[in-house]
mmCIF file of C-alpha atoms (C1' of nucleotides) in Angstrom:
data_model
loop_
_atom_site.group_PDB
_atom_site.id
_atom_site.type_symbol
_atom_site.label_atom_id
_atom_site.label_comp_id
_atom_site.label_asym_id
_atom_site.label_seq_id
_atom_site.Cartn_x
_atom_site.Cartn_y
_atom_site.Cartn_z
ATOM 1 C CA UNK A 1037 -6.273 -8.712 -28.706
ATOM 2 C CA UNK A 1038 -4.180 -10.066 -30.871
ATOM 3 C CA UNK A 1039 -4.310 -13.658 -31.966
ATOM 4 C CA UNK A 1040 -0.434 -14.189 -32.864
ATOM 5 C CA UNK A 1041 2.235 -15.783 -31.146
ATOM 6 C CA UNK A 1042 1.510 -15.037 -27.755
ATOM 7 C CA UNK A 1043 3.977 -12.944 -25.037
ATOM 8 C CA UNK A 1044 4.896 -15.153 -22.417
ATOM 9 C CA UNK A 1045 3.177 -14.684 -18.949
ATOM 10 C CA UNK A 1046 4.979 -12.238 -16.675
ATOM 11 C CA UNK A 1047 7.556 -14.628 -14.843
ATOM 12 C CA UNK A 1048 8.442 -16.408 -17.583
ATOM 13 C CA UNK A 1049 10.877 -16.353 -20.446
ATOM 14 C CA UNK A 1050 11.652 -12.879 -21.124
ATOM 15 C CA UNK A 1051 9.292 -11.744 -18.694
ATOM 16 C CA UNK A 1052 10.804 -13.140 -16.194
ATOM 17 C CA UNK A 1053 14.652 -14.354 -15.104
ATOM 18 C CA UNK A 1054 15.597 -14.571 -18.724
ATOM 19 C CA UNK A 1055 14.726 -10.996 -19.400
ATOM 20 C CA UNK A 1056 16.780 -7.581 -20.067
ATOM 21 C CA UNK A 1057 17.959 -6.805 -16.837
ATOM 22 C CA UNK A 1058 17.245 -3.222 -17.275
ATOM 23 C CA UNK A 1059 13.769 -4.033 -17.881
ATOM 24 C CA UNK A 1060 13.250 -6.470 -15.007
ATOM 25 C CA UNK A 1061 14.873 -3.481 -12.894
ATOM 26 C CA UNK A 1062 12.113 -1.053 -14.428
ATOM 27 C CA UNK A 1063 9.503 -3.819 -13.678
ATOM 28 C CA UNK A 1064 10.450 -4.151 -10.250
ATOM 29 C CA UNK A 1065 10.480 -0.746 -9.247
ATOM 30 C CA UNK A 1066 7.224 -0.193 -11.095
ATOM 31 C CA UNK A 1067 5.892 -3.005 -8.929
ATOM 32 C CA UNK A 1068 6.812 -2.036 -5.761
ATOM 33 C CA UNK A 1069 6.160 1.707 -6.495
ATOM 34 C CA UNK A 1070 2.370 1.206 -7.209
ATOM 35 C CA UNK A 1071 2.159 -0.946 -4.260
ATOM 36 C CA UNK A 1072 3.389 2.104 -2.152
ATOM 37 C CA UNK A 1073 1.159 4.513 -3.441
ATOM 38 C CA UNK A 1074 -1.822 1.781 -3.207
ATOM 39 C CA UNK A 1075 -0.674 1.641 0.696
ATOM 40 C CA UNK A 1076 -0.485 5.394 1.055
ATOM 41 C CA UNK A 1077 -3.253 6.617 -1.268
ATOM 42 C CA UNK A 1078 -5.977 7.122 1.990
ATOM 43 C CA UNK A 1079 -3.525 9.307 3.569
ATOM 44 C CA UNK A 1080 -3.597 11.596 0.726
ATOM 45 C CA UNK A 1081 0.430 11.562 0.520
ATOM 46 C CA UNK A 1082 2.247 10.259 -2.797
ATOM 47 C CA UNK A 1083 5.366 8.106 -2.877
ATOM 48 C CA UNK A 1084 7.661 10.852 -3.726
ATOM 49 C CA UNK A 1085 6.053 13.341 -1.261
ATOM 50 C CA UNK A 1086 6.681 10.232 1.001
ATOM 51 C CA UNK A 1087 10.450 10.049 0.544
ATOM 52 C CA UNK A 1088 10.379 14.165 0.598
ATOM 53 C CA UNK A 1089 9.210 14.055 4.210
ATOM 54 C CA UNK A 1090 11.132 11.119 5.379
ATOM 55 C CA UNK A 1091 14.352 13.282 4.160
ATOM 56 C CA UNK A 1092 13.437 16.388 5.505
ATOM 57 C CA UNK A 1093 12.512 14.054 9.266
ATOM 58 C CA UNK A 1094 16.064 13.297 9.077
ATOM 59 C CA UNK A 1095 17.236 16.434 7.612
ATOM 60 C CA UNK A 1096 15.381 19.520 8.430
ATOM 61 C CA UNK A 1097 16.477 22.824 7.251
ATOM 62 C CA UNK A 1098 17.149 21.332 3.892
ATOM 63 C CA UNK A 1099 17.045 23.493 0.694
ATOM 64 C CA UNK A 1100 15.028 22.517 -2.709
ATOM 65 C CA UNK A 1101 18.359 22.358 -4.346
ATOM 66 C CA UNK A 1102 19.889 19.844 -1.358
ATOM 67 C CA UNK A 1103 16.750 17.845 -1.814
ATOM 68 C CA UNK A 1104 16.859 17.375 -5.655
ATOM 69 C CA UNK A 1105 20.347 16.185 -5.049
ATOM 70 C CA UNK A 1106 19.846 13.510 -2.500
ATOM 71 C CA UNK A 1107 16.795 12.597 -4.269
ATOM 72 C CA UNK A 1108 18.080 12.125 -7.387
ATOM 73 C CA UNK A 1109 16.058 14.769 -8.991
ATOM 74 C CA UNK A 1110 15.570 17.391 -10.659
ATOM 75 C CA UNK A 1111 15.100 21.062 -8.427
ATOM 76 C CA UNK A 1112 12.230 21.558 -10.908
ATOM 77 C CA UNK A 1113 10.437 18.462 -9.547
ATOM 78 C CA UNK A 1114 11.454 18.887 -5.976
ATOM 79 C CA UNK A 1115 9.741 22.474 -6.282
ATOM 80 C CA UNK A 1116 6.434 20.987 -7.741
ATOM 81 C CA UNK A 1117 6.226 18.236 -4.541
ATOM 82 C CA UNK A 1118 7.100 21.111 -2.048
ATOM 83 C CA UNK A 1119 4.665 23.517 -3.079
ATOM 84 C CA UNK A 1120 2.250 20.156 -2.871
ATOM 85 C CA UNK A 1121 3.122 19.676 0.753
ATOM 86 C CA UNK A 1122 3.324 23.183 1.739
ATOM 87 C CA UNK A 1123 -0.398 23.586 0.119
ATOM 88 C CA UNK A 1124 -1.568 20.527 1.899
ATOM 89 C CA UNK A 1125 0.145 21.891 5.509
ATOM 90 C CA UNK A 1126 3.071 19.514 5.769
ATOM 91 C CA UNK A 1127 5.531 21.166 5.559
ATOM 92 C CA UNK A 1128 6.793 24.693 5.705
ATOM 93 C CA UNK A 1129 9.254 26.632 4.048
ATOM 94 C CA UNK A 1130 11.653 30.135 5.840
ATOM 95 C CA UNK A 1131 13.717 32.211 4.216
ATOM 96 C CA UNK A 1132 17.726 31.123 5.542
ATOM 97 C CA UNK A 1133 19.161 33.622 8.003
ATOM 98 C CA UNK A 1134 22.277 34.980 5.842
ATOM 99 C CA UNK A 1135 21.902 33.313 2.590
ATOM 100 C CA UNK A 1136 19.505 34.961 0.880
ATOM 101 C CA UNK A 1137 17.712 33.081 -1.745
ATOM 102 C CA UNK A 1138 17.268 29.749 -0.239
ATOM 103 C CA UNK A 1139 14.355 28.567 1.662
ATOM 104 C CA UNK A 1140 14.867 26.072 4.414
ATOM 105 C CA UNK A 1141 12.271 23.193 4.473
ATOM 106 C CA UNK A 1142 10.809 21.396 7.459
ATOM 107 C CA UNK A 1143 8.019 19.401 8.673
ATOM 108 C CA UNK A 1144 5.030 20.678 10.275
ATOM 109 C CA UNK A 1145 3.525 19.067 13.388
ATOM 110 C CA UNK A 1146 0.985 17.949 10.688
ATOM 111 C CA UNK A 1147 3.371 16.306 9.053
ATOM 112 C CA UNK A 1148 5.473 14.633 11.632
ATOM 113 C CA UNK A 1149 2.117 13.688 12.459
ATOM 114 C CA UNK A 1150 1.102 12.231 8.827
ATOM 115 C CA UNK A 1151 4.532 10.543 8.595
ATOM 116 C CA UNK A 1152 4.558 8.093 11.518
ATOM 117 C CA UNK A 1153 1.742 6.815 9.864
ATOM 118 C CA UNK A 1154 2.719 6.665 6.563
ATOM 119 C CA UNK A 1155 6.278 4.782 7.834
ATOM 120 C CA UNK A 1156 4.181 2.492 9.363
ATOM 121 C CA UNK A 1157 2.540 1.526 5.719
ATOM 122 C CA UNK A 1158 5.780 1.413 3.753
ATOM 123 C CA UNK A 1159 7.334 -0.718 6.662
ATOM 124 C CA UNK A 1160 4.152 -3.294 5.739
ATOM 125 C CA UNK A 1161 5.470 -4.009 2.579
ATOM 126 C CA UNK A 1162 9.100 -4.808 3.679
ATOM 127 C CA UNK A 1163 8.928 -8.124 4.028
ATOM 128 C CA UNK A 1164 7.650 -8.550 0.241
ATOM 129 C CA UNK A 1165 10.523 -7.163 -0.518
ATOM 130 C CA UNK A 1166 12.814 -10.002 0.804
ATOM 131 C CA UNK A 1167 10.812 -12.468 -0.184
ATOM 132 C CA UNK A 1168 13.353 -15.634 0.226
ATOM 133 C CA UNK A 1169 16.352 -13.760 0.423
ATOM 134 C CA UNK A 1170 18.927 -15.014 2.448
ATOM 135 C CA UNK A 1171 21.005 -12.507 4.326
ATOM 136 C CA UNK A 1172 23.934 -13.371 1.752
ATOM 137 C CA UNK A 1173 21.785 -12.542 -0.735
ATOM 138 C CA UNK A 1174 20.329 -9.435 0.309
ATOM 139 C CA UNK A 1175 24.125 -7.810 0.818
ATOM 140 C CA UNK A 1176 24.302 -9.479 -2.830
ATOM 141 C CA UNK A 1177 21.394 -7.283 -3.946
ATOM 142 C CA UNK A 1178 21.919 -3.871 -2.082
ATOM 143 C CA UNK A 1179 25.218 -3.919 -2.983
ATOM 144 C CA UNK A 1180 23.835 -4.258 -7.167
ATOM 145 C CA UNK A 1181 21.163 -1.540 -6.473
ATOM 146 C CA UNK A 1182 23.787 1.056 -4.670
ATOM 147 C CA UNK A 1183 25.930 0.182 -7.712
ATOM 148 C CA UNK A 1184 23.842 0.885 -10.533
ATOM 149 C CA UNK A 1185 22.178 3.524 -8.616
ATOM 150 C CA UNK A 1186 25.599 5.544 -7.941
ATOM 151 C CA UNK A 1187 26.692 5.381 -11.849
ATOM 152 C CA UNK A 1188 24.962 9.011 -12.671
ATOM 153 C CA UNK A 1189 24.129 10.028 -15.675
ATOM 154 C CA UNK A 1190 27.019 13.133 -15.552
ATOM 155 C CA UNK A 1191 29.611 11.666 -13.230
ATOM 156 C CA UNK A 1192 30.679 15.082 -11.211
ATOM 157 C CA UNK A 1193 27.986 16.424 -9.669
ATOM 158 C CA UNK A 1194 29.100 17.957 -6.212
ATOM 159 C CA UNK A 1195 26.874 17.487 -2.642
ATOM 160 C CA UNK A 1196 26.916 19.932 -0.089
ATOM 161 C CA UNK A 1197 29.829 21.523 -1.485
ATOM 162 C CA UNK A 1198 30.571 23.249 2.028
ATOM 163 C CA UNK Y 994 21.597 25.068 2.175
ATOM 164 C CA UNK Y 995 20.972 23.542 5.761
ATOM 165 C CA UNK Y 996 24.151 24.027 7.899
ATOM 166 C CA UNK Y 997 22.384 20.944 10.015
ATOM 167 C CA UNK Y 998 24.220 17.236 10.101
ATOM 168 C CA UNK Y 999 25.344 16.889 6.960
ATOM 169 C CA UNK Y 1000 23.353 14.054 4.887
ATOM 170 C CA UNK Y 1001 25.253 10.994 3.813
ATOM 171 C CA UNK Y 1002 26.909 11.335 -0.166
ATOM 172 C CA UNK Y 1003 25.223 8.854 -2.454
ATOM 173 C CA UNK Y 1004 26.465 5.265 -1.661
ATOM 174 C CA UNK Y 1005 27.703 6.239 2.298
ATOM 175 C CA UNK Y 1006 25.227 5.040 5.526
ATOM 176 C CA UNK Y 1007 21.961 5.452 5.010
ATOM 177 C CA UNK Y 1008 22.447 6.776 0.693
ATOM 178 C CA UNK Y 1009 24.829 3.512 0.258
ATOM 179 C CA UNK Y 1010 23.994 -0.493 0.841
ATOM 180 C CA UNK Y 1011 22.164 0.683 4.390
ATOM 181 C CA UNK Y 1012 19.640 2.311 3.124
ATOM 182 C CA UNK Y 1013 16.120 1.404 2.877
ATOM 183 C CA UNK Y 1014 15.450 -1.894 0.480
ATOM 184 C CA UNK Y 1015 12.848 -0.276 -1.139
ATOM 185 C CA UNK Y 1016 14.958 3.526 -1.418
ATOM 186 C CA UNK Y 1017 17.339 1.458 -3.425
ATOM 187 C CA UNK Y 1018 15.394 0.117 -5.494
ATOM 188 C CA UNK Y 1019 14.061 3.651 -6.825
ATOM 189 C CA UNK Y 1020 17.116 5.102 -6.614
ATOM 190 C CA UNK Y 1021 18.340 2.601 -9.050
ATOM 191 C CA UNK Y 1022 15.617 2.644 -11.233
ATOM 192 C CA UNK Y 1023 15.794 6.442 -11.123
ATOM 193 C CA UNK Y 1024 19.478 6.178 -12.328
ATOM 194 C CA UNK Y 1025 19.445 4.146 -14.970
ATOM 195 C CA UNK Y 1026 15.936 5.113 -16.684
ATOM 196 C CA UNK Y 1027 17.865 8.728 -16.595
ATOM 197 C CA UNK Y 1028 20.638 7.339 -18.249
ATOM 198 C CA UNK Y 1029 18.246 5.311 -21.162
ATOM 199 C CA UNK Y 1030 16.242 8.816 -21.803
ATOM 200 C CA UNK Y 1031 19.812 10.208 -22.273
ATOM 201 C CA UNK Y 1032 20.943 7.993 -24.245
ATOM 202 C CA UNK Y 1033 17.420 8.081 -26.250
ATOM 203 C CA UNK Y 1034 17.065 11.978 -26.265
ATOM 204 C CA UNK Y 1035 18.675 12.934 -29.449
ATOM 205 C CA UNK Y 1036 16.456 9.838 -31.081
ATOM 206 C CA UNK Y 1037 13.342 11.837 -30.284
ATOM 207 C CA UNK Y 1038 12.117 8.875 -28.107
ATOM 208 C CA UNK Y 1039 11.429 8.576 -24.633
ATOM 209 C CA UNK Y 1040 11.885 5.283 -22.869
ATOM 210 C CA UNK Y 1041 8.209 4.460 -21.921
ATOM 211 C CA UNK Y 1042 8.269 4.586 -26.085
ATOM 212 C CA UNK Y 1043 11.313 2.652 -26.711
ATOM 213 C CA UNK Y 1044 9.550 0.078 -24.420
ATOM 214 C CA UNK Y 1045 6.184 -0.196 -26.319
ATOM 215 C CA UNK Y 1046 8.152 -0.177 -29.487
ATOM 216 C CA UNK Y 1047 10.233 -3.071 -28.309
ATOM 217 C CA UNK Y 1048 6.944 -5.175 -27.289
ATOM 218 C CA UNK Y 1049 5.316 -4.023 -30.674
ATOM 219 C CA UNK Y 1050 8.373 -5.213 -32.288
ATOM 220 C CA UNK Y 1051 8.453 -8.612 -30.614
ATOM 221 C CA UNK Y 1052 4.410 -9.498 -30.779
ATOM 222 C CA UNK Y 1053 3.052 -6.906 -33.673
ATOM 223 C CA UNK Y 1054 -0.717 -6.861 -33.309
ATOM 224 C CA UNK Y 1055 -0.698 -6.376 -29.742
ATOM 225 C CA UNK Y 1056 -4.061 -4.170 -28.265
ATOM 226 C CA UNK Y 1057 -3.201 -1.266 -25.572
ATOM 227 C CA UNK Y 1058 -4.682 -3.303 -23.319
ATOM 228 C CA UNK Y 1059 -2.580 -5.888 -23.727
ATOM 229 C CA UNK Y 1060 0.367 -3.822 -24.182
ATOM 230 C CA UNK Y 1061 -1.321 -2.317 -20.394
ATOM 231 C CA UNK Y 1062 -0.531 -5.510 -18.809
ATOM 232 C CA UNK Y 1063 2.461 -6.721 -20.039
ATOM 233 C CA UNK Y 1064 3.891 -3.778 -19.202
ATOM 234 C CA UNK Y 1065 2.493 -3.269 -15.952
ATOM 235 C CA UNK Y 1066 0.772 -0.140 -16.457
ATOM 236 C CA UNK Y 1067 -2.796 1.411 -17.010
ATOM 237 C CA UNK Y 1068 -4.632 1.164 -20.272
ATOM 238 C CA UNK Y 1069 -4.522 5.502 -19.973
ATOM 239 C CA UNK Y 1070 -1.115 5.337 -19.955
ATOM 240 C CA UNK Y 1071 -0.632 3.277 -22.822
ATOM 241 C CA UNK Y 1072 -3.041 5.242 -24.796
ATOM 242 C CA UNK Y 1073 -0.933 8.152 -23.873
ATOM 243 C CA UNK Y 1074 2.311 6.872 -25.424
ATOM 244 C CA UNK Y 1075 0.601 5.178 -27.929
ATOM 245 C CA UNK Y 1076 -0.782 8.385 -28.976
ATOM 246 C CA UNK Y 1077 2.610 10.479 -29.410
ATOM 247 C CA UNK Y 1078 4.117 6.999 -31.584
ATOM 248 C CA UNK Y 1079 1.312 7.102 -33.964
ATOM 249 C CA UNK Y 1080 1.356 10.951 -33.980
ATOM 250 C CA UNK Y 1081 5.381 10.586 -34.637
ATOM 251 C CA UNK Y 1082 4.711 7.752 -37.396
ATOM 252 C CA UNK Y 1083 6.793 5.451 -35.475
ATOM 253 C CA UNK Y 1084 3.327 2.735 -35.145
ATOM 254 C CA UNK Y 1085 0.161 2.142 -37.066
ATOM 255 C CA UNK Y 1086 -3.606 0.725 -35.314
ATOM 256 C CA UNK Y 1087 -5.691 -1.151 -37.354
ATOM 257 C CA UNK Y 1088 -9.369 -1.712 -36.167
ATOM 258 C CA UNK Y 1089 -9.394 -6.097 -35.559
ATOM 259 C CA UNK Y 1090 -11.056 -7.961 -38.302
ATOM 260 C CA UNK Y 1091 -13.881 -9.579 -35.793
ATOM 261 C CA UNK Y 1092 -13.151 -8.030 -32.606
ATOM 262 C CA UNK Y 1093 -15.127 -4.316 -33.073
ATOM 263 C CA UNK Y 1094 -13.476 -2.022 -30.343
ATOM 264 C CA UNK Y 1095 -9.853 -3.531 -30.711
ATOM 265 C CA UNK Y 1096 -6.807 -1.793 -32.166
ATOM 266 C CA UNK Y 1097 -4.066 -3.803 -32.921
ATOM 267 C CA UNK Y 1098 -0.790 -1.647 -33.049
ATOM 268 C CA UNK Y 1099 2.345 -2.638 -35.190
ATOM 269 C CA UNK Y 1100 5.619 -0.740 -36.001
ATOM 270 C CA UNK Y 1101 5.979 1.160 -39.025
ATOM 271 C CA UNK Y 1102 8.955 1.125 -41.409
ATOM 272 C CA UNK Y 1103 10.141 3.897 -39.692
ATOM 273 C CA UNK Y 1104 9.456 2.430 -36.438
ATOM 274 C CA UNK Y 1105 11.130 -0.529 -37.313
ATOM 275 C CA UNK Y 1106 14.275 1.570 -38.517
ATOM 276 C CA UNK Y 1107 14.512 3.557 -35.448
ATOM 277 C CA UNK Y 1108 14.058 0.953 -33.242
ATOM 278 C CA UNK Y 1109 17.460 -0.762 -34.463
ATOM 279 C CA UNK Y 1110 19.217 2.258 -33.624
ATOM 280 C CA UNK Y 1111 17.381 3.026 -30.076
ATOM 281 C CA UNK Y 1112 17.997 -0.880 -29.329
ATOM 282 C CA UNK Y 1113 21.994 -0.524 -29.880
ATOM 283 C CA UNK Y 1114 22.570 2.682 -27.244
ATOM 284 C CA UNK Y 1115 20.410 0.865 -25.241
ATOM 285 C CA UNK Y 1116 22.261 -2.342 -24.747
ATOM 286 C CA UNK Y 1117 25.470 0.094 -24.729
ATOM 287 C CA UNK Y 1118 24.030 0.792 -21.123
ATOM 288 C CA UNK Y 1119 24.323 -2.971 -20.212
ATOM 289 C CA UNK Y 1120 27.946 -3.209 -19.049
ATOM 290 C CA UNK Y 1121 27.146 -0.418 -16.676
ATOM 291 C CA UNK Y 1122 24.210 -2.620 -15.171
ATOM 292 C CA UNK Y 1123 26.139 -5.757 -14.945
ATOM 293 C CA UNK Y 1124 28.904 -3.998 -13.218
ATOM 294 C CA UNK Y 1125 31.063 -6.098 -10.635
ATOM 295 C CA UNK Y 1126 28.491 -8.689 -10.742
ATOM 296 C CA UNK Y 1127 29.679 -12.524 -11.016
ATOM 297 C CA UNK Y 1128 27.620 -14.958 -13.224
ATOM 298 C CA UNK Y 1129 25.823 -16.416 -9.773
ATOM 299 C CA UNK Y 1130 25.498 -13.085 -8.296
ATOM 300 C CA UNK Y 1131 23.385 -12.191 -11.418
ATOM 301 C CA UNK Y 1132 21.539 -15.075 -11.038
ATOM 302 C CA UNK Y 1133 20.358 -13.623 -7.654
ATOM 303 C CA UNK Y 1134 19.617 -10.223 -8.769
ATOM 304 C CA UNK Y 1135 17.744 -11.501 -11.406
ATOM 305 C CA UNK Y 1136 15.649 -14.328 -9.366
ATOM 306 C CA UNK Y 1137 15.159 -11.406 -6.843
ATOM 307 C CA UNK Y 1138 14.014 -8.517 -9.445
ATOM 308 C CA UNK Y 1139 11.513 -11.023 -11.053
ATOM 309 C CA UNK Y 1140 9.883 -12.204 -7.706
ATOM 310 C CA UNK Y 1141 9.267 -8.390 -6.745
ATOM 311 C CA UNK Y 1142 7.966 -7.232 -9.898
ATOM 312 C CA UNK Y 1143 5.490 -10.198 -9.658
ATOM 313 C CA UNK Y 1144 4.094 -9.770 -6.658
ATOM 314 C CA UNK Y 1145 1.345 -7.401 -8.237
ATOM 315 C CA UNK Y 1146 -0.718 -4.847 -6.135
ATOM 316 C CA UNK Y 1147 -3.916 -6.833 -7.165
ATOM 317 C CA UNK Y 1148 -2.722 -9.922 -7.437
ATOM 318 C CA UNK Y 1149 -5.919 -12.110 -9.178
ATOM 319 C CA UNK Y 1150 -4.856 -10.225 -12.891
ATOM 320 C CA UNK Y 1151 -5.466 -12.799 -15.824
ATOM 321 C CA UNK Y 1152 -2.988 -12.117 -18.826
ATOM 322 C CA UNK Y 1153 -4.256 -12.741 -22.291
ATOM 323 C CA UNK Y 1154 -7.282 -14.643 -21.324
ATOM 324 C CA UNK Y 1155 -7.591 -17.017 -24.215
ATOM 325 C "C1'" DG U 1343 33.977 48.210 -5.069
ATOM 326 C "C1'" DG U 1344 32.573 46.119 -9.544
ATOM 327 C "C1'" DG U 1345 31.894 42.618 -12.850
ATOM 328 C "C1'" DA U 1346 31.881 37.697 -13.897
ATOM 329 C "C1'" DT U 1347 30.477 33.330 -12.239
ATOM 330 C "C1'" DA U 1348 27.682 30.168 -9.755
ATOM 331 C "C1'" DA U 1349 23.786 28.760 -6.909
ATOM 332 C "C1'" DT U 1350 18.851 28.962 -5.856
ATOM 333 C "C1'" DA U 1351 14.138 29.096 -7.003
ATOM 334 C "C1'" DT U 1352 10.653 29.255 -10.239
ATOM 335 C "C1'" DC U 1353 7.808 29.349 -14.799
ATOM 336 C "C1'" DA U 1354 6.612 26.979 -19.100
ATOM 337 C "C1'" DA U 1355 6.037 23.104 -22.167
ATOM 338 C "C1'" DA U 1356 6.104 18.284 -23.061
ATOM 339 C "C1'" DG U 1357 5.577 13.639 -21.638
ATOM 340 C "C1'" DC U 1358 4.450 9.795 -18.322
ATOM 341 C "C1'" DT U 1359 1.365 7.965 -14.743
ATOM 342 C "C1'" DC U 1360 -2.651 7.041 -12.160
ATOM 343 C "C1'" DG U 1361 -7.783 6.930 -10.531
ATOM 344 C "C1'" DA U 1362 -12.390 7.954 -12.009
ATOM 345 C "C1'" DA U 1363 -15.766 8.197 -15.434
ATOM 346 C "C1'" DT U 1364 -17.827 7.347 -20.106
ATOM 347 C "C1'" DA U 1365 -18.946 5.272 -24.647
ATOM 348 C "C1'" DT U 1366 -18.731 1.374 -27.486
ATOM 349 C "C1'" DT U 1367 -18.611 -3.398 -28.555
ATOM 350 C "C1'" DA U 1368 -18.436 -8.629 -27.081
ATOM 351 C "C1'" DT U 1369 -19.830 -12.131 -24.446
ATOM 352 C "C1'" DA U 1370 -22.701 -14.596 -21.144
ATOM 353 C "C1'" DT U 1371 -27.159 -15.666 -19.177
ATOM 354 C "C1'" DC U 1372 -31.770 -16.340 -19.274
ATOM 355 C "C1'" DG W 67 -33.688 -12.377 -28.715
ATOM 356 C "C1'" DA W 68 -33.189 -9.303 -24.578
ATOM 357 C "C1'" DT W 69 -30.662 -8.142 -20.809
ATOM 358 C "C1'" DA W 70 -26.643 -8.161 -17.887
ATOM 359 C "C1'" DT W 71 -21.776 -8.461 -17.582
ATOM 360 C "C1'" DA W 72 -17.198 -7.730 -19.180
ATOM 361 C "C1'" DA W 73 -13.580 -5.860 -22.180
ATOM 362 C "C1'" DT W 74 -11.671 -2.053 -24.929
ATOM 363 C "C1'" DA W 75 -10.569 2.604 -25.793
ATOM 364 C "C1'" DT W 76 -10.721 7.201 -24.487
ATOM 365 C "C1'" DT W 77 -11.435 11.777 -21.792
ATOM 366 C "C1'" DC W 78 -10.610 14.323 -17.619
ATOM 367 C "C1'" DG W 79 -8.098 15.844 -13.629
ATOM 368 C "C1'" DA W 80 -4.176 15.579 -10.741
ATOM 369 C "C1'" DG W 81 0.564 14.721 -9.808
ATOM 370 C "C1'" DC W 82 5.421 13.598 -11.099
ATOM 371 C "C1'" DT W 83 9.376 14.335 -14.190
ATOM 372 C "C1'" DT W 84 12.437 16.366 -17.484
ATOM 373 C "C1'" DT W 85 14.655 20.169 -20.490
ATOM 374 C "C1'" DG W 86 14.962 24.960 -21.289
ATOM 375 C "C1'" DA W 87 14.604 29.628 -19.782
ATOM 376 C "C1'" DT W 88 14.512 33.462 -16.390
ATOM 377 C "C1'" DA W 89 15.049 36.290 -12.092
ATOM 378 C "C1'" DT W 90 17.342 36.817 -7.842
ATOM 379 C "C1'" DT W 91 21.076 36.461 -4.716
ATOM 380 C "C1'" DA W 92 26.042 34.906 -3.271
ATOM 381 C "C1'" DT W 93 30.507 34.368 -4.167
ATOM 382 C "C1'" DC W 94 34.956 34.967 -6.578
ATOM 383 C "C1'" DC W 95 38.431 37.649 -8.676
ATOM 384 C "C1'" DC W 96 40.581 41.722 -10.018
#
DNA sequence: GGGATAATATCAAAGCTCGAATATTATATC
DNA sequence: GATATAATATTCGAGCTTTGATATTATCCC
């Protein structure tokens, strides 16, 4: 490695409070992403075809296009984790009644099946994710996330425009 | 689309400061990594690269491996994204002087020239993520972001081991 | 009805990310 | 010194993600 002024150790200085907040936000979320795929990975599910499935539990019938919007994606991706979970028996995919082109997702027994479990997991790692928050606090930090998370990148995108 | 119960709009019930800790989270890292690689696009750099180029910038000499765990990633990826700067001019690896297998990465000129730009549209972004947020309420965030980007997956990782 | 516009789904290319495996070089142990 | 262990870098395969492009189907407007 190199033998020059060394980085600090993660937690400190810029690596830890001090740092960019954009990059603590990236660090976090990198963090608690690879724990969820570590908790998931002998299920054979991936984090995003995790939050697919939870979305279509709550939501079934939902279109690709629907999907990419809640999810903050693109359709493009969406399509790639569909065809994943439709390959792997998850989920499956009909043609809508009088609109023509869109396909209506929903969960197969399989998956309802695969989910419980999975919840179960991701629940586990809740409590690492308050660690010594106070409830103040927490409102203090969903109401940051929800913030930052709302500001998108071209303001006037429309949901479920009917 | 489904003509089921409508899903919440981003930042209502379950989309807004209800919703899942850890759905937050991603959906704010989602956001604003979107709106770095926008701001980045017309740079020709992505923002795993700005990132690297930034940690080159601040500790020049740094191995991928090192760069691996500061940045709380796999050596593969590294060598990825190290790959495309090299291949773009922006960095340069030079085999260590005793150490055989090292390379120790640095920023080029041109590196360093982009990097002044990429930094200022960058830290354009920062209002955005401090939005509505009082001095102590940062404070929080902050303390809160750090603790769950250090909780790592394995957690017995030794950083820069002499 | 017919043509323009918009929405949906998908393909292709590029890049990021990981787990698994491999080759090379240091270091530790005997 | 010889062998075992560890660290570094890389290749491979799979999946996620984006931008750009294309085909199909609805909808809007005249």
């Amino acid at each position: 490695m190199g033998d020059n002024p060394s980085p600090p150790a993660a937690g400190e200085g810029k690596r830890g409070t001090e740092g960019h907040l954009g990059y603590l936000l990236r660090q976090a979320a990198t963090a608690y992403r690879q724990r969820m795929e570590k908790a998931l990975a002998d299920l054979g599910v991936t984090a995003p075809q995790f939050t697919l499935l939870t979305m279509l539990n709550a939501y079934p019938g939902l279109s690709g296009a629907d999907l990419a919007r809640i999810a903050l994606v693109t359709p493009q991706t969406v399509s790639v984790i569909l065809a994943n979970l439709e390959r792997a028996n998850l989920i499956r995919r009909t043609p809508h009644g009088r609109h023509g082109r869109i396909l209506q997702a929903a969960l197969t027994p399989a998956g309802q099946q695969l989910l419980i479990e999975a919840r179960e997991r991701v629940h586990a790692l809740d409590p690492g994710l308050r660690a010594g928050l106070t409830p103040r606090d927490e409102a203090v930090v969903r109401q940051w996330l929800a913030t930052v998370a709302q500001i998108s990148p071209d303001e006037d995108f429309q949901l479920f425009s009917r």
